[in-house]
Short mmCIF file of C-alpha atoms in Angstrom, two decimals:
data_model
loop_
_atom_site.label_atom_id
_atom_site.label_comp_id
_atom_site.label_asym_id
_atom_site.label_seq_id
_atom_site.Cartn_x
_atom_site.Cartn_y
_atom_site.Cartn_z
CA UNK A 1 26.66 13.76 -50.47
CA UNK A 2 25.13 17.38 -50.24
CA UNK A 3 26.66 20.42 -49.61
CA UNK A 4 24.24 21.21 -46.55
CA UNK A 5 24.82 17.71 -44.72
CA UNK A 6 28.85 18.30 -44.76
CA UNK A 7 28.55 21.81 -43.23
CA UNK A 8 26.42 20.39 -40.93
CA UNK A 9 29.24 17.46 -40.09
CA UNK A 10 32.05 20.05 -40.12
CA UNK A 11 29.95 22.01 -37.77
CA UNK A 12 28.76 19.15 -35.46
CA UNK A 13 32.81 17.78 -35.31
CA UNK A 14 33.91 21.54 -34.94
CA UNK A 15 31.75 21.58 -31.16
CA UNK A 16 32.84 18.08 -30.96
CA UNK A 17 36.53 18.87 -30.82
CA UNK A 18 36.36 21.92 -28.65
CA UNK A 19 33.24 21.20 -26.21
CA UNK A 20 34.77 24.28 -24.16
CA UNK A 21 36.80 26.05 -26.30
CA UNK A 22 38.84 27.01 -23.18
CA UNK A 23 42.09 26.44 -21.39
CA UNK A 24 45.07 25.37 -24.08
CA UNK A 25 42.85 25.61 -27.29
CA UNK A 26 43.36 28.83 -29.25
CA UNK A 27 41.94 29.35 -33.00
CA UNK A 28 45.56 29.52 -34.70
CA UNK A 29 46.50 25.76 -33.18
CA UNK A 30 43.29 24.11 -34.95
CA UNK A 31 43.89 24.21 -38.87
CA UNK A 32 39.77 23.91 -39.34
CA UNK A 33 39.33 26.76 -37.51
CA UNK A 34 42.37 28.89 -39.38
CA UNK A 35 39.80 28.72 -42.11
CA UNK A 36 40.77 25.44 -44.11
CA UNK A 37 37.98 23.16 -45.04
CA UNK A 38 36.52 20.30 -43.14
CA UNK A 39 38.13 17.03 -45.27
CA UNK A 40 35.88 14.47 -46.35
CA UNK A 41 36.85 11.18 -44.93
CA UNK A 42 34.54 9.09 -46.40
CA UNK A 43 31.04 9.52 -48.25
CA UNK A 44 29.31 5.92 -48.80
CA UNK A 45 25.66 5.10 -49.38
CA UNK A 46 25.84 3.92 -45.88
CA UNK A 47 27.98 6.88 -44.41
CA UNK A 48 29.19 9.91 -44.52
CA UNK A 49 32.33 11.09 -42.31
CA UNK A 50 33.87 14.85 -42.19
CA UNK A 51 36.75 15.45 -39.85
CA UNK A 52 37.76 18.72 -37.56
CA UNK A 53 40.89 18.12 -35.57
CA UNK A 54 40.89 15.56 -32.75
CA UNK A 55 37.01 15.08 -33.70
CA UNK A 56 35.42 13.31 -36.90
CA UNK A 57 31.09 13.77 -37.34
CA UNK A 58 29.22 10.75 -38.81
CA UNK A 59 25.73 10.73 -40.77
CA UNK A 60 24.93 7.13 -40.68
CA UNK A 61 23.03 5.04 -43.06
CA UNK A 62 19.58 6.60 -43.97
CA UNK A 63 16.51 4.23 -42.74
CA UNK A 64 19.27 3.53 -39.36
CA UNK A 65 16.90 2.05 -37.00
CA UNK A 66 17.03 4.70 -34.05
CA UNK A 67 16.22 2.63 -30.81
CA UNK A 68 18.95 -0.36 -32.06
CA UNK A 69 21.55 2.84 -32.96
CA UNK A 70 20.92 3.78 -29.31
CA UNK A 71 21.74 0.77 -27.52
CA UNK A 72 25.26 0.09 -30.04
CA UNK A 73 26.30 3.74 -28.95
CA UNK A 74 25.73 2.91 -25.44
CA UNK A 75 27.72 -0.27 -25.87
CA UNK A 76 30.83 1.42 -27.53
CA UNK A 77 30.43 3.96 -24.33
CA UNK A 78 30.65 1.13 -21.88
CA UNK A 79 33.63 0.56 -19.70
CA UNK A 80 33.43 -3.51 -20.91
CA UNK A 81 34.21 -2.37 -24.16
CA UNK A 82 37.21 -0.08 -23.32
CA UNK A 83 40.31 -0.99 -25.11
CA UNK A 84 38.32 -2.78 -27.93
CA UNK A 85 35.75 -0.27 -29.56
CA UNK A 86 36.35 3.27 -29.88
CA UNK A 87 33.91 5.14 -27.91
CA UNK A 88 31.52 8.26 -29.34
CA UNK A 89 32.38 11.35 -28.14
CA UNK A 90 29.05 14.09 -26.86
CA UNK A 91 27.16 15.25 -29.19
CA UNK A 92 27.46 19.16 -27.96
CA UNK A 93 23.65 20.17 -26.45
CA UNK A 94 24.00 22.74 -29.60
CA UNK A 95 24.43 20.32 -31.88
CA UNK A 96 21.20 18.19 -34.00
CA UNK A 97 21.90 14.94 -33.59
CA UNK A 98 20.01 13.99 -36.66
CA UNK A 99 19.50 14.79 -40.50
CA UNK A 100 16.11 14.01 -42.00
CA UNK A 101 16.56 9.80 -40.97
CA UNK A 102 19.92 9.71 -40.55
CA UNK A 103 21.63 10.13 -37.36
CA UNK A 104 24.87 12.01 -36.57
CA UNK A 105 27.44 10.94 -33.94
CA UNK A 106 30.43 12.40 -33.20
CA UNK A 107 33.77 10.29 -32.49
CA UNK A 108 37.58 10.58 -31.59
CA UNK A 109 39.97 10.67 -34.71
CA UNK A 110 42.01 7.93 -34.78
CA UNK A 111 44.68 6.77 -37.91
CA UNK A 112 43.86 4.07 -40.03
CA UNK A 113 45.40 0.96 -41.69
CA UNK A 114 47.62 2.54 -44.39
CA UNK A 115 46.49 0.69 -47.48
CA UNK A 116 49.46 1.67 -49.32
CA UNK A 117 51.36 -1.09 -46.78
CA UNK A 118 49.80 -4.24 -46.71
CA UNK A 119 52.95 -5.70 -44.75
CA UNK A 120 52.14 -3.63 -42.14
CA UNK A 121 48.32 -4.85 -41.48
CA UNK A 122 47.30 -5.23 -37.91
CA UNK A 123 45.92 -8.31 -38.72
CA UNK A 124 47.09 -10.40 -34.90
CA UNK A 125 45.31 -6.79 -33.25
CA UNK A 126 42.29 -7.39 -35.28
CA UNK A 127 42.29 -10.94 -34.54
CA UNK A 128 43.21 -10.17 -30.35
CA UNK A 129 40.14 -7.14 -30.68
CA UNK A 130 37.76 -9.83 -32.06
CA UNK A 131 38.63 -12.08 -29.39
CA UNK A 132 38.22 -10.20 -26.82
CA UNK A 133 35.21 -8.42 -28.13
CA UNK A 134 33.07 -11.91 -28.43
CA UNK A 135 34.09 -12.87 -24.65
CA UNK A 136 32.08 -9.84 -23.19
CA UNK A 137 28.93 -11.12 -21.58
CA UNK A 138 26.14 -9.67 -23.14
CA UNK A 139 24.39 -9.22 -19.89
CA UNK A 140 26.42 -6.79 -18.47
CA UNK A 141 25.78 -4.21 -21.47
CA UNK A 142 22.74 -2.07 -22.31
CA UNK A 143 20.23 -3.47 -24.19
CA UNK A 144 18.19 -4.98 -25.58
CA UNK A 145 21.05 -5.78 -27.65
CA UNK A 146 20.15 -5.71 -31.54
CA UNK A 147 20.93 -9.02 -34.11
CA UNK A 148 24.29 -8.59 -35.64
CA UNK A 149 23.89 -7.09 -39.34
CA UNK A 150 25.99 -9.42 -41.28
CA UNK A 151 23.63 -12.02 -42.77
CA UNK A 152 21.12 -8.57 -43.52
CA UNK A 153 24.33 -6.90 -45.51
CA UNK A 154 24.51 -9.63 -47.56
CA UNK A 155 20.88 -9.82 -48.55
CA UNK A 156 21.46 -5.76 -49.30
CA UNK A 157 24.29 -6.76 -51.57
CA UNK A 158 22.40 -9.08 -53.16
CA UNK A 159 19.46 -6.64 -53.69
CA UNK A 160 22.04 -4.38 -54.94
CA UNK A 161 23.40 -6.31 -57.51
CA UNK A 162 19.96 -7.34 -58.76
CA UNK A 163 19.36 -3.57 -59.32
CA UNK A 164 22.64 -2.70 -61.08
CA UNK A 165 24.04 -4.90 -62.96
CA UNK A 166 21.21 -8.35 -62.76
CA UNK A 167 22.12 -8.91 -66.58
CA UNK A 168 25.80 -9.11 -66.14
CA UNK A 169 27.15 -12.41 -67.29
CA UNK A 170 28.34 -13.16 -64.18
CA UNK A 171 25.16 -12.37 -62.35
CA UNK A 172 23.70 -15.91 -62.34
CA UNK A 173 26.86 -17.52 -61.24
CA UNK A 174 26.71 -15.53 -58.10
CA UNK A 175 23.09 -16.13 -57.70
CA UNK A 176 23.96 -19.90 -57.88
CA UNK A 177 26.45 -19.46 -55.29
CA UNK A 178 23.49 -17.24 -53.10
CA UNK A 179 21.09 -20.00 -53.27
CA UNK A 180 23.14 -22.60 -52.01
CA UNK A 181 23.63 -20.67 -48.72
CA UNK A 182 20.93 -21.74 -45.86
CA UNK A 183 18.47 -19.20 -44.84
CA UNK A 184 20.36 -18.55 -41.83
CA UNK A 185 23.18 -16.97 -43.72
CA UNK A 186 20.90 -15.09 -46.41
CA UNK A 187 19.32 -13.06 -43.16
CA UNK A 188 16.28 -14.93 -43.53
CA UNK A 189 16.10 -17.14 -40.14
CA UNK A 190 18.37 -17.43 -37.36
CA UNK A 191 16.90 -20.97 -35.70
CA UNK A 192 20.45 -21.12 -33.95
CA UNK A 193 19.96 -18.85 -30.48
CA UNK A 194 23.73 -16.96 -30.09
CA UNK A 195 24.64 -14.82 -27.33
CA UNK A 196 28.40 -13.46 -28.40
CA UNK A 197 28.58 -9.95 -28.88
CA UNK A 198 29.86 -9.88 -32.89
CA UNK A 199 30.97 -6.83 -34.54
CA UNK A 200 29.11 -7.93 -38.06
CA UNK A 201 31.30 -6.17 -40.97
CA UNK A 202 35.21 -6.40 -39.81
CA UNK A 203 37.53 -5.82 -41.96
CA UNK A 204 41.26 -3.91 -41.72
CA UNK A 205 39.10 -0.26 -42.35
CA UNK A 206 37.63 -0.81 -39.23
CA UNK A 207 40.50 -0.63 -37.40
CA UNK A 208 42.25 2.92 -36.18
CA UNK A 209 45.25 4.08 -33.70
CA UNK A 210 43.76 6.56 -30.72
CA UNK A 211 45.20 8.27 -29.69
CA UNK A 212 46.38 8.94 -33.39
CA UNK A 213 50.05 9.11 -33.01
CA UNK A 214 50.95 5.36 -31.29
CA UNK A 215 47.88 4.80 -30.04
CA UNK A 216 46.43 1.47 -29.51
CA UNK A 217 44.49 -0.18 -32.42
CA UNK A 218 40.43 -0.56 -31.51
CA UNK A 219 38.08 -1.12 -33.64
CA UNK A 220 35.24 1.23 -35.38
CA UNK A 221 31.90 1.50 -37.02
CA UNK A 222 29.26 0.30 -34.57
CA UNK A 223 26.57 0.25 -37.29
CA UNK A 224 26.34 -3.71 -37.62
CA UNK A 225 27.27 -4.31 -33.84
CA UNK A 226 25.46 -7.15 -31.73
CA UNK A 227 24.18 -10.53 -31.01
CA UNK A 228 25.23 -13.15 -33.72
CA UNK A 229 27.51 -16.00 -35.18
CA UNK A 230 31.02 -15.14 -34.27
CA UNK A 231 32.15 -16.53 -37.20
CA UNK A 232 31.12 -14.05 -39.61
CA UNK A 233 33.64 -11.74 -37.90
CA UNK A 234 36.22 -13.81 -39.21
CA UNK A 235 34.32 -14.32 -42.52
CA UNK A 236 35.84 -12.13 -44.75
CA UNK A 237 39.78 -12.99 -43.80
CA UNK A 238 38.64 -16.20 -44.30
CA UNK A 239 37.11 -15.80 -47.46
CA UNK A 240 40.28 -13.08 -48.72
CA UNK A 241 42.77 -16.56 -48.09
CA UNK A 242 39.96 -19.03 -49.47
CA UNK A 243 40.21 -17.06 -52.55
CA UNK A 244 44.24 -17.07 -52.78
CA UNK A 245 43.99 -13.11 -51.78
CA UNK A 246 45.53 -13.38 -48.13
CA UNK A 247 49.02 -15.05 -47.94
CA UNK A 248 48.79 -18.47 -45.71
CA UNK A 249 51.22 -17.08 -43.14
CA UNK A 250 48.89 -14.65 -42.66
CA UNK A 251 45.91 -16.15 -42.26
CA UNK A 252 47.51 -18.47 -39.62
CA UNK A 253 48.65 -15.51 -38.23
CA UNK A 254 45.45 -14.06 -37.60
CA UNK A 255 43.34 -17.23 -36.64
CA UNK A 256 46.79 -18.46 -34.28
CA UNK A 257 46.28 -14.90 -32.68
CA UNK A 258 42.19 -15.02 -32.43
CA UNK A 259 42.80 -18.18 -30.75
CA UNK A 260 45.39 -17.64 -28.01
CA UNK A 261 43.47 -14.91 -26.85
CA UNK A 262 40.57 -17.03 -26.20
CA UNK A 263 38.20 -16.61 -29.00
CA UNK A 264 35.34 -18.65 -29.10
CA UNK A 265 34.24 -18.76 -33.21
CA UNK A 266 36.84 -22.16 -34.00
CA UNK A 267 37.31 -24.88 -31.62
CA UNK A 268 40.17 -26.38 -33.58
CA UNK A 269 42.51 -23.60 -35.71
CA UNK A 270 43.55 -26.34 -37.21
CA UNK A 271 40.92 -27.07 -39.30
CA UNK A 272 38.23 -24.19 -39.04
CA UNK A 273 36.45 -24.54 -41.69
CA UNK A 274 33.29 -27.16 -40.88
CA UNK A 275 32.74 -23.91 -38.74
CA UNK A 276 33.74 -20.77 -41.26
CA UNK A 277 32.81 -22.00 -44.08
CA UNK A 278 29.22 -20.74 -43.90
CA UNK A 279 30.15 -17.40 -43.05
CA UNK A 280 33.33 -17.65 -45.93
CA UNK A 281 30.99 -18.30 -48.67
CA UNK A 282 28.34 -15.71 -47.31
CA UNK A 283 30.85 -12.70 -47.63
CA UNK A 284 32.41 -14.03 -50.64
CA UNK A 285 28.89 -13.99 -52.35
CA UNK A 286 28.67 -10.53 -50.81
CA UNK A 287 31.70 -9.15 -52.19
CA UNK A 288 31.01 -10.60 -55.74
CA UNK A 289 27.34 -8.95 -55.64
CA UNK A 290 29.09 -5.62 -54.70
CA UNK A 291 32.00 -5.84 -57.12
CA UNK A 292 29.39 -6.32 -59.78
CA UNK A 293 27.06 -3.37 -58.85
CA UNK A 294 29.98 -1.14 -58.50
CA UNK A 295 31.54 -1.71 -61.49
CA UNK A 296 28.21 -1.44 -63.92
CA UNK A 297 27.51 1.32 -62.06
CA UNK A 298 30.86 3.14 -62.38
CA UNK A 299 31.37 1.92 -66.14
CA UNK A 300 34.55 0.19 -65.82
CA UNK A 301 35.87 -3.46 -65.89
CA UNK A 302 36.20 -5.64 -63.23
CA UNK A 303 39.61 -4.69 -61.57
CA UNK A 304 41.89 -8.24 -60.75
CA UNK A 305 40.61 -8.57 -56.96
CA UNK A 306 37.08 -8.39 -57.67
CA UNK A 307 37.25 -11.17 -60.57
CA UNK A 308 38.93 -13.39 -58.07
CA UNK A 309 36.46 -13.21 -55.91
CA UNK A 310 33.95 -13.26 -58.73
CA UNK A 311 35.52 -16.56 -59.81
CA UNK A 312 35.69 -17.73 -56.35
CA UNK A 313 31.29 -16.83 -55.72
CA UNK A 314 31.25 -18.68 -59.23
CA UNK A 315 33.06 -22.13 -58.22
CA UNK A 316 31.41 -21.65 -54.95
CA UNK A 317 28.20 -22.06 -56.72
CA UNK A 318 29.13 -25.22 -57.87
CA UNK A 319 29.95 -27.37 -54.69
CA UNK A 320 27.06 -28.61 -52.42
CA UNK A 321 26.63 -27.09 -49.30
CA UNK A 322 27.75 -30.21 -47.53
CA UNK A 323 29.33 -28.92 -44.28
CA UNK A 324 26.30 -26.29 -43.23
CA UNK A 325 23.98 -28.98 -41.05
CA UNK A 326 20.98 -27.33 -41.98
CA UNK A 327 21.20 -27.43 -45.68
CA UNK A 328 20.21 -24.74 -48.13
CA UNK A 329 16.46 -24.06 -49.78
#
């Protein structure tokens, strides 16, 4: 994060928030524009989010590949995707909408999951928002409509891992557990055609309330959005209760939910795995690479959750890739 790139967020959300800067808005109602500072909301490698008021700016992955960020903001703007995405606000005509390769959008504020109460977890929304979100027809939405990002995260994880921390100990257990996925699932080849919108990195921080106070829940972060494997929307959940993470009655809460409202990833929620478990092992190898890389990089041990799902990648690498028809290489 630079100094220059968050005074240009704060600014950008600033003209976000009051377009007009008319009618009921006066200077002493907005705190940001009292004179306190712009808060950070997040600063990632693959984002950076400043908020100001109603409004929150966004400098998006660097390398973002402009004509597929185009068509996802366009299909978070489109009336088939109200109630289920949160849609971008105008970037003011004042406003750049880019730094150096990195674009900037501008977005509502909405409140998110409070990690501090897991009970609480939206988790039957997020399942309902999926489920409704891989039911849009494709056709009816701008286009043409980018691959879905998930398999391509992984292979970044991977990468990442390699770079950071590719002597750990546990490194070659999680490679294991990488090679035994088929290409399809490493972002090499996609042989299988798919034609389900997919949001392609859910998880409970993609999830907010707008309006902020008792809104609705919809679901964020466009940046992975399009045409894929449903199932790797439910990958992760499924991979959290494969790994003894996420309670049972939870996870049947969430796949009993994505399937009464019609979602097409499972055909039997009874036994979903000879069609998650792909997608399961995928993100679990994906979380492992990342836990790795983080913690080298940060200098600290392992915290409890990543081991798990370090042990998990490493048992993972172990069993034959049986149920996945096409097989590994």
């Amino acid at each position: 994060m630079t100094a220059p790139l968050v005074r240009r967020l704060a600014r950008l959300a600033r003209e976000a928030a009051h377009p007009a800067r008319s009618g009921a808005w006066t200077r002493s109602a907005c705190p940001g524009c009292a004179g306190d500072p712009a808060p950070v909301l997040a600063d990632r490698p693959d984002g950076t989010v400043v908020r100001h008021g109603a409004a929150v700016a966004k400098a998006h992955a660097p390398g973002t590949d402009p004509a597929a960020h185009r068509v996802r903001l366009a299909v978070a703007a489109h009336p088939a995707l109200h109630g289920i995405l949160l849609p971008p606000l105008p970037v003011p005509a004042t406003a750049t909408a880019a730094a150096g390769d990195r674009p900037l959008t501008a977005w509502p504020y909405g409140t998110r999951v409070d990690p501090a109460d897991p009970g609480a977890a939206p988790w039957e929304e997020a399942a309902r928002l999926l489920a409704r979100l891989h039911r849009v027809d494709p056709a009816v939405l701008p286009g043409p409509l980018p691959p879905m990002r998930g398999p391509a995260k992984a292979a970044a994880a991977l990468a990442r891992m390699e770079a950071a921390a590719g002597d750990h100990p546990a490194a070659e257990g999680v490679r294991r557990a990488w090679r035994g996925l088929p290409p399809r699932a490493r972002g090499e080849a996609d042989p299988r055609p798919h034609r389900t919108l997919c949001h392609g990195d859910l998880h409970l921080g993609q999830l907010v309330r707008h309006p902020a106070e008792g809104g609705d829940w919809l679901l964020i972060d466009v940046d992975d959005l399009g045409l894929g494997d449903p199932t790797w929307d439910l990958a992760r959940p499924a991979a959290w209760f494969a790994a003894g993470l996420l309670p049972p009655a939870t996870w049947q809460r969430f796949l009993g939910a994505y399937a009464e409202a019609g979602g097409p990833a499972v055909t039997d929620p009874a036994d979903p795995w000879p069609e998650l478990d792909t997608a399961a092992r995928a993100l679990t190898v994906q979380t492992a690479a990342l836990a790795l890389a983080k913690s080298v990089t940060e200098g600290r041990q392992l915290d409890e959750v990543e081991g798990e799902m370090i042990d998990t990648c490493t048992r993972i690498g172990t069993l034959a890739p049986e149920l996945d028809p096409e097989g590994a290489s």
